[in-house]
Structures are given as structure tokens and as C-alpha cells.
mmCIF file of C-alpha atoms in Angstrom:
data_model
loop_
_atom_site.group_PDB
_atom_site.id
_atom_site.type_symbol
_atom_site.label_atom_id
_atom_site.label_comp_id
_atom_site.label_asym_id
_atom_site.label_seq_id
_atom_site.Cartn_x
_atom_site.Cartn_y
_atom_site.Cartn_z
ATOM 1 C CA UNK A 1 0.980 -34.784 25.577
ATOM 2 C CA UNK A 2 4.316 -35.616 23.201
ATOM 3 C CA UNK A 3 1.691 -36.373 20.566
ATOM 4 C CA UNK A 4 -0.046 -33.466 21.144
ATOM 5 C CA UNK A 5 3.436 -31.187 20.722
ATOM 6 C CA UNK A 6 4.386 -33.249 17.646
ATOM 7 C CA UNK A 7 1.064 -32.493 16.188
ATOM 8 C CA UNK A 8 1.094 -28.956 17.128
ATOM 9 C CA UNK A 9 4.730 -28.572 15.468
ATOM 10 C CA UNK A 10 3.762 -30.427 12.528
ATOM 11 C CA UNK A 11 0.998 -27.829 11.967
ATOM 12 C CA UNK A 12 2.955 -24.805 12.408
ATOM 13 C CA UNK A 13 5.520 -26.008 10.179
ATOM 14 C CA UNK A 14 3.034 -26.707 7.148
ATOM 15 C CA UNK A 15 1.445 -23.340 7.684
ATOM 16 C CA UNK A 16 5.070 -22.015 7.899
ATOM 17 C CA UNK A 17 5.775 -23.717 4.765
ATOM 18 C CA UNK A 18 2.874 -22.730 2.841
ATOM 19 C CA UNK A 19 3.167 -19.349 3.578
ATOM 20 C CA UNK A 20 6.760 -19.278 2.228
ATOM 21 C CA UNK A 21 5.667 -21.034 -0.548
ATOM 22 C CA UNK A 22 2.604 -18.336 -1.123
ATOM 23 C CA UNK A 23 5.205 -15.314 -0.239
ATOM 24 C CA UNK A 24 7.593 -16.858 -3.351
ATOM 25 C CA UNK A 25 4.519 -17.530 -5.806
ATOM 26 C CA UNK A 26 3.541 -13.532 -4.809
ATOM 27 C CA UNK A 27 7.301 -12.378 -5.406
ATOM 28 C CA UNK A 28 7.578 -13.793 -8.817
ATOM 29 C CA UNK A 29 3.982 -13.411 -10.278
ATOM 30 C CA UNK A 30 3.305 -9.865 -8.844
ATOM 31 C CA UNK A 31 3.729 -7.300 -11.688
ATOM 32 C CA UNK A 32 4.028 -4.780 -9.063
ATOM 33 C CA UNK A 33 7.843 -5.821 -8.819
ATOM 34 C CA UNK A 34 8.419 -5.262 -12.507
ATOM 35 C CA UNK A 35 10.763 -7.257 -14.791
ATOM 36 C CA UNK A 36 14.440 -8.302 -15.135
ATOM 37 C CA UNK A 37 17.119 -7.477 -17.539
ATOM 38 C CA UNK A 38 18.784 -10.167 -19.944
ATOM 39 C CA UNK A 39 21.709 -11.508 -19.283
ATOM 40 C CA UNK A 40 22.617 -9.424 -23.133
ATOM 41 C CA UNK A 41 21.374 -6.185 -21.186
ATOM 42 C CA UNK A 42 23.217 -6.744 -18.018
ATOM 43 C CA UNK A 43 26.177 -7.123 -20.015
ATOM 44 C CA UNK A 44 25.599 -4.033 -21.841
ATOM 45 C CA UNK A 45 25.499 -1.838 -18.358
ATOM 46 C CA UNK A 46 29.056 -2.919 -17.812
ATOM 47 C CA UNK A 47 29.964 -0.250 -20.330
ATOM 48 C CA UNK A 48 27.680 2.707 -18.734
ATOM 49 C CA UNK A 49 31.036 2.572 -16.265
ATOM 50 C CA UNK A 50 28.471 2.351 -13.448
ATOM 51 C CA UNK A 51 28.027 -1.304 -13.024
ATOM 52 C CA UNK A 52 29.677 -3.657 -10.684
ATOM 53 C CA UNK A 53 29.411 -6.655 -12.781
ATOM 54 C CA UNK A 54 30.603 -8.984 -10.540
ATOM 55 C CA UNK A 55 28.053 -8.062 -7.932
ATOM 56 C CA UNK A 56 25.863 -7.069 -10.170
ATOM 57 C CA UNK A 57 24.961 -3.877 -9.296
ATOM 58 C CA UNK A 58 24.931 -0.380 -10.497
ATOM 59 C CA UNK A 59 27.389 1.823 -8.361
ATOM 60 C CA UNK A 60 27.613 5.661 -7.061
ATOM 61 C CA UNK A 61 30.117 8.135 -8.146
ATOM 62 C CA UNK A 62 31.553 7.852 -4.236
ATOM 63 C CA UNK A 63 31.257 5.291 -1.769
ATOM 64 C CA UNK A 64 27.724 5.607 0.142
ATOM 65 C CA UNK A 65 26.340 3.710 2.315
ATOM 66 C CA UNK A 66 22.456 2.929 2.992
ATOM 67 C CA UNK A 67 22.880 2.377 6.315
ATOM 68 C CA UNK A 68 24.944 4.837 8.224
ATOM 69 C CA UNK A 69 23.752 4.234 11.668
ATOM 70 C CA UNK A 70 22.360 1.538 13.732
ATOM 71 C CA UNK A 71 20.813 -1.888 12.444
ATOM 72 C CA UNK A 72 17.659 -2.400 10.749
ATOM 73 C CA UNK A 73 16.282 -3.830 13.421
ATOM 74 C CA UNK A 74 16.660 -0.668 15.671
ATOM 75 C CA UNK A 75 15.680 0.895 12.749
ATOM 76 C CA UNK A 76 12.518 -0.665 12.557
ATOM 77 C CA UNK A 77 11.912 -0.878 16.453
ATOM 78 C CA UNK A 78 12.383 3.040 16.225
ATOM 79 C CA UNK A 79 9.643 3.639 13.553
ATOM 80 C CA UNK A 80 7.544 1.454 15.508
ATOM 81 C CA UNK A 81 8.214 3.227 18.744
ATOM 82 C CA UNK A 82 9.839 6.541 18.611
ATOM 83 C CA UNK A 83 7.715 7.954 15.491
ATOM 84 C CA UNK A 84 7.318 11.438 15.840
ATOM 85 C CA UNK A 85 3.702 12.195 17.256
ATOM 86 C CA UNK A 86 3.208 14.346 14.311
ATOM 87 C CA UNK A 87 4.740 11.920 11.777
ATOM 88 C CA UNK A 88 1.412 12.681 9.455
ATOM 89 C CA UNK A 89 -1.004 15.581 9.299
ATOM 90 C CA UNK A 90 -3.963 15.588 11.244
ATOM 91 C CA UNK A 91 -5.996 15.421 8.520
ATOM 92 C CA UNK A 92 -5.911 15.718 4.987
ATOM 93 C CA UNK A 93 -3.541 18.704 3.252
ATOM 94 C CA UNK A 94 -4.931 21.617 1.579
ATOM 95 C CA UNK A 95 -5.075 20.927 -2.271
ATOM 96 C CA UNK A 96 -5.712 23.098 -5.240
ATOM 97 C CA UNK A 97 -7.732 21.178 -8.296
ATOM 98 C CA UNK A 98 -5.924 21.219 -11.600
ATOM 99 C CA UNK A 99 -7.987 21.848 -14.611
ATOM 100 C CA UNK A 100 -6.633 19.976 -17.304
ATOM 101 C CA UNK A 101 -7.768 21.958 -19.456
ATOM 102 C CA UNK A 102 -5.473 25.200 -18.007
ATOM 103 C CA UNK A 103 -2.270 22.904 -18.589
ATOM 104 C CA UNK A 104 -2.884 22.855 -22.548
ATOM 105 C CA UNK A 105 -3.109 26.600 -22.412
ATOM 106 C CA UNK A 106 0.821 27.476 -22.692
ATOM 107 C CA UNK A 107 3.328 29.020 -24.771
ATOM 108 C CA UNK A 108 6.593 27.741 -26.242
ATOM 109 C CA UNK A 109 8.131 30.508 -23.464
ATOM 110 C CA UNK A 110 6.185 29.911 -20.749
ATOM 111 C CA UNK A 111 7.768 27.373 -17.648
ATOM 112 C CA UNK A 112 4.980 26.433 -15.201
ATOM 113 C CA UNK A 113 5.602 23.635 -12.440
ATOM 114 C CA UNK A 114 3.104 21.907 -10.816
ATOM 115 C CA UNK A 115 3.478 19.434 -7.528
ATOM 116 C CA UNK A 116 0.865 16.670 -6.867
ATOM 117 C CA UNK A 117 2.688 15.666 -3.035
ATOM 118 C CA UNK A 118 5.879 13.523 -3.250
ATOM 119 C CA UNK A 119 8.364 13.999 -5.720
ATOM 120 C CA UNK A 120 5.335 13.341 -8.497
ATOM 121 C CA UNK A 121 5.660 16.843 -10.188
ATOM 122 C CA UNK A 122 4.318 18.153 -14.064
ATOM 123 C CA UNK A 123 6.847 20.551 -15.748
ATOM 124 C CA UNK A 124 5.823 22.665 -18.484
ATOM 125 C CA UNK A 125 8.679 23.788 -20.449
ATOM 126 C CA UNK A 126 9.068 24.372 -24.458
ATOM 127 C CA UNK A 127 5.059 24.231 -25.022
ATOM 128 C CA UNK A 128 5.228 20.716 -23.606
ATOM 129 C CA UNK A 129 4.373 18.776 -20.715
ATOM 130 C CA UNK A 130 7.176 16.682 -18.873
ATOM 131 C CA UNK A 131 6.187 14.395 -16.035
ATOM 132 C CA UNK A 132 8.483 13.735 -13.514
ATOM 133 C CA UNK A 133 8.122 10.709 -10.782
ATOM 134 C CA UNK A 134 4.575 10.200 -11.740
ATOM 135 C CA UNK A 135 3.451 8.331 -8.503
ATOM 136 C CA UNK A 136 -0.244 9.423 -8.960
ATOM 137 C CA UNK A 137 -1.858 6.275 -6.983
ATOM 138 C CA UNK A 138 -3.231 6.434 -3.270
ATOM 139 C CA UNK A 139 -1.962 3.158 -2.266
ATOM 140 C CA UNK A 140 1.872 2.348 -2.829
ATOM 141 C CA UNK A 141 3.269 -0.828 -3.669
ATOM 142 C CA UNK A 142 2.421 -4.685 -4.094
ATOM 143 C CA UNK A 143 1.000 -4.919 -0.620
ATOM 144 C CA UNK A 144 -0.678 -1.604 0.452
ATOM 145 C CA UNK A 145 -1.381 -2.819 4.067
ATOM 146 C CA UNK A 146 2.945 -2.782 4.349
ATOM 147 C CA UNK A 147 3.445 0.764 3.130
ATOM 148 C CA UNK A 148 2.410 4.261 4.142
ATOM 149 C CA UNK A 149 -0.575 5.672 3.851
ATOM 150 C CA UNK A 150 -0.890 8.697 1.157
ATOM 151 C CA UNK A 151 -2.058 12.065 3.443
ATOM 152 C CA UNK A 152 -4.991 12.809 0.908
ATOM 153 C CA UNK A 153 -7.404 10.478 -0.432
ATOM 154 C CA UNK A 154 -7.661 12.416 -4.010
ATOM 155 C CA UNK A 155 -5.020 13.928 -6.077
ATOM 156 C CA UNK A 156 -5.290 17.367 -7.753
ATOM 157 C CA UNK A 157 -5.765 15.601 -11.110
ATOM 158 C CA UNK A 158 -6.254 11.829 -11.772
ATOM 159 C CA UNK A 159 -3.663 10.254 -14.251
ATOM 160 C CA UNK A 160 -6.767 9.584 -16.230
ATOM 161 C CA UNK A 161 -7.298 13.591 -16.798
ATOM 162 C CA UNK A 162 -3.890 14.332 -17.415
ATOM 163 C CA UNK A 163 -3.417 15.926 -21.168
ATOM 164 C CA UNK A 164 -1.042 14.262 -23.502
ATOM 165 C CA UNK A 165 2.327 13.787 -22.160
ATOM 166 C CA UNK A 166 5.706 14.365 -24.375
ATOM 167 C CA UNK A 167 7.730 12.767 -21.627
ATOM 168 C CA UNK A 168 7.954 10.533 -18.332
ATOM 169 C CA UNK A 169 10.629 11.542 -16.545
ATOM 170 C CA UNK A 170 12.239 8.486 -13.850
ATOM 171 C CA UNK A 171 14.566 8.944 -11.741
ATOM 172 C CA UNK A 172 14.874 5.436 -9.872
ATOM 173 C CA UNK A 173 12.396 2.276 -9.622
ATOM 174 C CA UNK A 174 11.525 2.897 -6.001
ATOM 175 C CA UNK A 175 7.579 2.449 -5.334
ATOM 176 C CA UNK A 176 7.081 6.027 -4.830
ATOM 177 C CA UNK A 177 8.549 7.307 -7.332
ATOM 178 C CA UNK A 178 8.104 3.966 -9.973
ATOM 179 C CA UNK A 179 3.984 3.380 -9.501
ATOM 180 C CA UNK A 180 2.865 0.653 -11.529
ATOM 181 C CA UNK A 181 -0.917 1.479 -11.612
ATOM 182 C CA UNK A 182 -0.050 5.026 -13.119
ATOM 183 C CA UNK A 183 1.657 3.645 -15.586
ATOM 184 C CA UNK A 184 -0.645 1.502 -17.214
ATOM 185 C CA UNK A 185 -2.912 4.536 -16.403
ATOM 186 C CA UNK A 186 -1.123 6.834 -18.518
ATOM 187 C CA UNK A 187 1.002 4.657 -20.838
ATOM 188 C CA UNK A 188 -1.360 5.350 -23.807
ATOM 189 C CA UNK A 189 -0.833 9.141 -23.950
ATOM 190 C CA UNK A 190 3.164 9.401 -23.534
ATOM 191 C CA UNK A 191 5.412 10.222 -26.230
ATOM 192 C CA UNK A 192 8.603 8.303 -24.765
ATOM 193 C CA UNK A 193 9.440 6.994 -21.238
ATOM 194 C CA UNK A 194 13.346 8.376 -20.564
ATOM 195 C CA UNK A 195 14.391 6.262 -18.008
ATOM 196 C CA UNK A 196 18.018 5.242 -15.933
ATOM 197 C CA UNK A 197 19.699 1.993 -17.364
ATOM 198 C CA UNK A 198 17.471 -1.633 -16.093
ATOM 199 C CA UNK A 199 14.156 0.316 -15.713
ATOM 200 C CA UNK A 200 12.996 -0.596 -19.383
ATOM 201 C CA UNK A 201 11.935 -4.219 -18.251
ATOM 202 C CA UNK A 202 9.709 -2.941 -15.835
ATOM 203 C CA UNK A 203 7.974 -1.023 -18.109
ATOM 204 C CA UNK A 204 7.761 -3.613 -20.747
ATOM 205 C CA UNK A 205 6.316 -5.994 -18.305
ATOM 206 C CA UNK A 206 3.525 -3.679 -17.470
ATOM 207 C CA UNK A 207 2.579 -3.077 -21.159
ATOM 208 C CA UNK A 208 4.714 0.015 -22.508
ATOM 209 C CA UNK A 209 5.786 -0.658 -25.999
ATOM 210 C CA UNK A 210 9.465 -0.575 -26.126
ATOM 211 C CA UNK A 211 9.466 2.104 -28.824
ATOM 212 C CA UNK A 212 8.416 4.464 -26.347
ATOM 213 C CA UNK A 213 11.320 3.412 -23.814
ATOM 214 C CA UNK A 214 14.386 5.054 -23.952
ATOM 215 C CA UNK A 215 17.216 3.846 -21.051
ATOM 216 C CA UNK A 216 19.831 6.489 -20.150
ATOM 217 C CA UNK A 217 23.103 6.529 -18.265
ATOM 218 C CA UNK A 218 24.310 9.505 -16.675
ATOM 219 C CA UNK A 219 25.722 12.018 -19.767
ATOM 220 C CA UNK A 220 23.373 10.887 -21.779
ATOM 221 C CA UNK A 221 20.881 13.423 -23.601
ATOM 222 C CA UNK A 222 18.228 13.506 -25.740
ATOM 223 C CA UNK A 223 16.636 16.371 -28.244
ATOM 224 C CA UNK A 224 12.826 16.811 -28.115
ATOM 225 C CA UNK A 225 10.452 19.451 -30.136
ATOM 226 C CA UNK A 226 11.114 23.089 -29.532
ATOM 227 C CA UNK A 227 14.620 22.746 -28.806
ATOM 228 C CA UNK A 228 13.982 20.875 -25.490
ATOM 229 C CA UNK A 229 16.790 18.805 -24.476
ATOM 230 C CA UNK A 230 16.824 16.393 -21.564
ATOM 231 C CA UNK A 231 19.958 15.448 -19.782
ATOM 232 C CA UNK A 232 19.989 12.595 -17.366
ATOM 233 C CA UNK A 233 22.546 13.257 -14.591
ATOM 234 C CA UNK A 234 24.115 11.487 -11.482
ATOM 235 C CA UNK A 235 22.270 11.243 -8.146
ATOM 236 C CA UNK A 236 23.470 9.224 -5.256
ATOM 237 C CA UNK A 237 21.358 6.460 -4.180
ATOM 238 C CA UNK A 238 19.980 2.930 -4.572
ATOM 239 C CA UNK A 239 17.647 0.927 -6.350
ATOM 240 C CA UNK A 240 14.854 -2.300 -5.686
ATOM 241 C CA UNK A 241 11.616 -2.961 -5.781
ATOM 242 C CA UNK A 242 12.140 -6.715 -4.258
ATOM 243 C CA UNK A 243 14.614 -8.773 -1.918
ATOM 244 C CA UNK A 244 17.005 -9.964 -4.567
ATOM 245 C CA UNK A 245 16.932 -6.861 -6.897
ATOM 246 C CA UNK A 246 18.835 -4.389 -4.922
ATOM 247 C CA UNK A 247 20.479 -1.944 -7.114
ATOM 248 C CA UNK A 248 19.932 -3.723 -10.500
ATOM 249 C CA UNK A 249 18.828 -0.674 -11.790
ATOM 250 C CA UNK A 250 20.112 2.797 -12.324
ATOM 251 C CA UNK A 251 19.606 6.089 -10.150
ATOM 252 C CA UNK A 252 19.715 9.687 -11.534
ATOM 253 C CA UNK A 253 18.766 13.106 -11.490
ATOM 254 C CA UNK A 254 17.935 15.498 -14.571
ATOM 255 C CA UNK A 255 18.535 18.357 -16.710
ATOM 256 C CA UNK A 256 15.437 20.095 -18.604
ATOM 257 C CA UNK A 257 17.060 22.304 -20.751
ATOM 258 C CA UNK A 258 14.718 24.816 -23.197
ATOM 259 C CA UNK A 259 16.478 27.674 -25.198
ATOM 260 C CA UNK A 260 15.539 30.087 -23.040
ATOM 261 C CA UNK A 261 14.891 28.303 -19.323
ATOM 262 C CA UNK A 262 16.698 25.576 -17.751
ATOM 263 C CA UNK A 263 15.038 23.136 -14.947
ATOM 264 C CA UNK A 264 16.867 20.403 -12.255
ATOM 265 C CA UNK A 265 15.158 17.623 -10.754
ATOM 266 C CA UNK A 266 17.861 16.079 -8.130
ATOM 267 C CA UNK A 267 15.562 12.935 -7.985
ATOM 268 C CA UNK A 268 16.124 11.375 -4.527
ATOM 269 C CA UNK A 269 19.921 10.824 -3.202
ATOM 270 C CA UNK A 270 22.039 12.248 -0.485
ATOM 271 C CA UNK A 271 24.359 15.531 -0.636
ATOM 272 C CA UNK A 272 27.732 15.213 -2.772
ATOM 273 C CA UNK A 273 30.173 17.038 -5.295
ATOM 274 C CA UNK A 274 27.478 16.047 -8.334
ATOM 275 C CA UNK A 275 25.594 18.841 -7.523
ATOM 276 C CA UNK A 276 28.487 21.412 -7.782
ATOM 277 C CA UNK A 277 29.641 19.623 -11.286
ATOM 278 C CA UNK A 278 25.705 20.001 -12.496
ATOM 279 C CA UNK A 279 25.450 23.436 -11.996
ATOM 280 C CA UNK A 280 28.723 24.259 -13.534
ATOM 281 C CA UNK A 281 28.303 22.069 -16.820
ATOM 282 C CA UNK A 282 24.198 22.662 -17.153
ATOM 283 C CA UNK A 283 23.707 25.547 -14.660
ATOM 284 C CA UNK A 284 22.647 27.911 -13.680
ATOM 285 C CA UNK A 285 19.048 26.973 -13.462
ATOM 286 C CA UNK A 286 16.103 28.634 -13.321
ATOM 287 C CA UNK A 287 14.226 26.214 -11.161
ATOM 288 C CA UNK A 288 15.029 23.290 -8.873
ATOM 289 C CA UNK A 289 12.830 20.514 -7.858
ATOM 290 C CA UNK A 290 15.104 19.454 -4.588
ATOM 291 C CA UNK A 291 14.448 15.854 -2.699
ATOM 292 C CA UNK A 292 13.591 17.454 1.068
ATOM 293 C CA UNK A 293 12.340 14.956 3.336
ATOM 294 C CA UNK A 294 12.067 11.258 4.051
ATOM 295 C CA UNK A 295 15.639 11.593 5.786
ATOM 296 C CA UNK A 296 17.337 9.974 9.209
ATOM 297 C CA UNK A 297 20.661 9.568 10.419
ATOM 298 C CA UNK A 298 20.491 6.125 9.645
ATOM 299 C CA UNK A 299 20.361 6.934 5.893
ATOM 300 C CA UNK A 300 22.334 10.082 5.647
ATOM 301 C CA UNK A 301 24.426 8.959 2.273
ATOM 302 C CA UNK A 302 20.975 8.386 0.488
ATOM 303 C CA UNK A 303 19.003 10.955 1.783
ATOM 304 C CA UNK A 304 19.818 15.051 2.166
ATOM 305 C CA UNK A 305 18.479 16.730 5.398
ATOM 306 C CA UNK A 306 16.656 20.135 4.695
ATOM 307 C CA UNK A 307 19.895 22.150 5.024
ATOM 308 C CA UNK A 308 21.635 19.822 2.642
ATOM 309 C CA UNK A 309 18.839 20.432 0.300
ATOM 310 C CA UNK A 310 19.319 24.274 0.268
ATOM 311 C CA UNK A 311 23.009 24.203 -0.440
ATOM 312 C CA UNK A 312 22.159 21.351 -3.333
ATOM 313 C CA UNK A 313 19.736 23.933 -4.540
ATOM 314 C CA UNK A 314 22.948 26.423 -4.536
ATOM 315 C CA UNK A 315 25.428 24.089 -5.911
ATOM 316 C CA UNK A 316 23.442 23.611 -9.095
ATOM 317 C CA UNK A 317 22.815 27.437 -9.207
ATOM 318 C CA UNK A 318 19.165 27.573 -9.148
ATOM 319 C CA UNK A 319 17.362 30.880 -9.391
ATOM 320 C CA UNK A 320 14.100 29.170 -7.229
ATOM 321 C CA UNK A 321 14.069 26.198 -4.832
ATOM 322 C CA UNK A 322 11.011 23.745 -4.957
ATOM 323 C CA UNK A 323 11.584 21.264 -2.127
ATOM 324 C CA UNK A 324 9.609 17.829 -3.282
ATOM 325 C CA UNK A 325 9.777 14.675 -1.961
ATOM 326 C CA UNK A 326 7.474 15.434 1.256
ATOM 327 C CA UNK A 327 3.736 16.110 1.362
ATOM 328 C CA UNK A 328 2.133 12.861 0.772
ATOM 329 C CA UNK A 329 3.828 9.712 2.884
ATOM 330 C CA UNK A 330 5.246 9.609 5.910
ATOM 331 C CA UNK A 331 8.238 7.344 5.624
ATOM 332 C CA UNK A 332 10.525 8.491 8.108
ATOM 333 C CA UNK A 333 10.603 9.347 11.689
ATOM 334 C CA UNK A 334 10.298 13.515 11.685
ATOM 335 C CA UNK A 335 7.355 15.349 11.544
ATOM 336 C CA UNK A 336 5.283 15.670 8.610
ATOM 337 C CA UNK A 337 5.769 19.374 8.106
ATOM 338 C CA UNK A 338 9.720 19.597 9.271
ATOM 339 C CA UNK A 339 11.314 19.096 5.899
ATOM 340 C CA UNK A 340 9.672 22.498 4.600
ATOM 341 C CA UNK A 341 10.091 24.239 7.806
ATOM 342 C CA UNK A 342 13.854 23.523 8.002
ATOM 343 C CA UNK A 343 14.154 24.141 4.532
ATOM 344 C CA UNK A 344 12.801 27.636 4.552
ATOM 345 C CA UNK A 345 14.878 28.877 7.268
ATOM 346 C CA UNK A 346 17.731 27.665 5.929
ATOM 347 C CA UNK A 347 17.388 29.286 2.175
ATOM 348 C CA UNK A 348 16.278 32.974 4.372
ATOM 349 C CA UNK A 349 19.443 32.448 6.033
ATOM 350 C CA UNK A 350 21.337 31.615 2.987
ATOM 351 C CA UNK A 351 18.987 34.174 0.787
ATOM 352 C CA UNK A 352 18.110 31.034 -1.565
ATOM 353 C CA UNK A 353 14.804 31.933 -2.896
ATOM 354 C CA UNK A 354 12.092 29.171 -2.117
ATOM 355 C CA UNK A 355 8.386 28.755 -3.464
ATOM 356 C CA UNK A 356 6.377 26.271 -1.325
ATOM 357 C CA UNK A 357 3.060 25.969 -3.367
ATOM 358 C CA UNK A 358 -0.066 24.071 -2.152
ATOM 359 C CA UNK A 359 -0.454 20.809 -3.671
ATOM 360 C CA UNK A 360 -1.730 21.119 -6.937
ATOM 361 C CA UNK A 361 -1.195 24.854 -7.454
ATOM 362 C CA UNK A 362 1.418 25.915 -10.069
ATOM 363 C CA UNK A 363 4.269 27.949 -9.911
ATOM 364 C CA UNK A 364 4.889 29.920 -13.266
ATOM 365 C CA UNK A 365 7.851 31.827 -13.862
ATOM 366 C CA UNK A 366 8.242 35.279 -14.230
ATOM 367 C CA UNK A 367 5.015 35.880 -12.022
ATOM 368 C CA UNK A 368 4.352 35.917 -8.393
ATOM 369 C CA UNK A 369 5.990 32.635 -6.284
ATOM 370 C CA UNK A 370 3.797 30.834 -3.864
ATOM 371 C CA UNK A 371 5.534 31.237 -0.942
ATOM 372 C CA UNK A 372 2.431 30.962 1.428
ATOM 373 C CA UNK A 373 3.407 29.012 4.987
ATOM 374 C CA UNK A 374 0.281 26.557 4.363
ATOM 375 C CA UNK A 375 1.705 24.115 6.195
ATOM 376 C CA UNK A 376 1.572 26.106 9.382
ATOM 377 C CA UNK A 377 -1.569 26.426 9.561
#
């Protein structure tokens, strides 16, 4: 009996050791996890004013907790056994295929925004194509069996069919915003990638030429053709793609400022005074794409509830709010359509204009805004 137990424990230990070695090898070799900043790059981050050199982490403008209630095991227990019965829709969401030729038909004065689900969006402004957080893959992350499934198995447009993109704007390096497979497919048709500090090493590892990468700190700006100004502005969030690189890259929101129109994108993050500051300095905005979804009391500092999302739109002085960060993946406990249901109710209460397009349905400023309550059907 003792001999059998000894053999069992030895075999179990060997399997566990092999599993740990395999996991370590995967973590170190998988390109999905991205690259690492050099010692020289990390030293430069200190000058940003938002980097704690001692901890090797970027920090928020105000104290921010990643977990605001309960422990990680309790949160995981809720995910496994207490998720809303409507956490995912019963089938694919209605979607309008996007004609790639239609994207080329524009004027410098036109502003058109097309949302693809979650936060991935195409902003056509000042005659140029600006792509926001292009997560245009069906699977997410290096181990797709452990990550949420996309509701729709096809998208309004595939990365390969996108026309030339003047700029890709990345808000942070989480897998649902910075997608390895999409970057690999579009990198040759993109003029430049504008990213927060620290994300450059990811892109370089994925084959993006360094000359195409512009890393930016909060407050930095750059000018594109036709007078389009891109400004990197604060958000209240966190970052990291693996177990050992938490907050090793910066997170941000984005201002797109053309001579006649202005568009704002919140990126991910909790509610805070930075919205009013951005509105005061760069607003008013003709349209704001605002994070609205994947919230929970356990991470109240790093994701907004729908009512806060509407207030953020008002803080930045947005004429029109377009709620994003929903409609593609289930990453929290609430019903899949709860974010837009609550946001539209709060917008009506406060008198905030809100547009709710189908996936792939263009929103053109100056024309009738999509406002169908399609998620109720």
C-alpha cells in the first residue's frame, strides 16, 4: 500500500512539475503576451510623472483599487455560479455588413463612426480613417478556451477588408482592446500606431516597424493631415497581459480634434474628475464613445456603471454619446443588454442625446442618428 501511494505521489509530482514547466515555457514564448520594455525605456517612463520606479508600475491620477469589494476567489465563485441567466444573448446580434468601398467615399468635413462591437470602432474624420482598439478577432487571448466567446462568429468587416488606416489608437494593452491577431493582419495598411507608454514593445514583437509606433504620455499630441490633432488624455484603469507585468504599460483616453469637429473616446476606466478636466480643456465634443459595460461592484474604481458613463459624456460636454464596451463579449455578471438599457434610461432622464447603432451601422454626424432599441427584440 505504501509503495502504491509513493508511486502515486511521485507520478502526481512529475505531472505537476511538467505542467508548471509547460506553463512557464508557454508564458515566455507565446507572442500573444507581447514584449517587455528595456531598462532604458523604463528609466524614461519615470519622466512621465505617472510611473512608480520603485514598484515598476504606472499609476492613476487619483487612488484607484482594482478590487473594491470581495476577494478574487469570491468573485470567481460568482462568475461560475451566480452569473445572470442572460449574461449572453440567445443568438448572434443583428449586424450590418460594412461595405469597404463605402469607407472610401468621404469628404474632409464628414464625421462618421462605425462600431464593431465591444470597443473596436472606425472613426472617419478630417478625411482619414482612425481605428480605435481594433479587437477584430473571434477568439481572445493566448488560450481561447479560458476567455469569453464572441457573440457573433463573424464581424461587420474583416481586418483584411479594411481600407488603408491613417492611425490606430490603442487605449491600453488588455486582450479585449489590443489584439495580437488583428494587429498582425492590419499592420501593413496602417500609417502609424499611437499608443500609451510601454505598448511599443508589444507591437515591435509582433512585427510592427518601430518607425510606425508613436508612444505617448498623457498630455502629448500629434498632428496628422488635414489639421487633425490626436491627443493622449488620462483614464482611470490598469494594464497587463500576463502574471508578471501588471501596470507595466500606461492606459489612456483619446481626443480626435479636426478643424470643425471633435470626437472623444474614453478607453476603459472608472469614473473620475479627469472627464470634467478633459471637457474643460478640449471640449465640447460632437460625439463621445464612452465605455459602458463589463462593470461590477468588485471593480467599481476601474469600470463605470452605465449611469456614470452618461455622466462622463456630460462631463466632457459631448453633444452625442455612443455607448461602447458591450455587444461582443461577456466579461461581467450582468445581463448582456443591461448596460445599454440602463444608459438609455439615464440619458433620457438627464437629457443627454445618445445613439445606439447596430453593429456595423455607421453613425454620420449631421444626419439622423440611429436610435433603435434593437437589443430589446
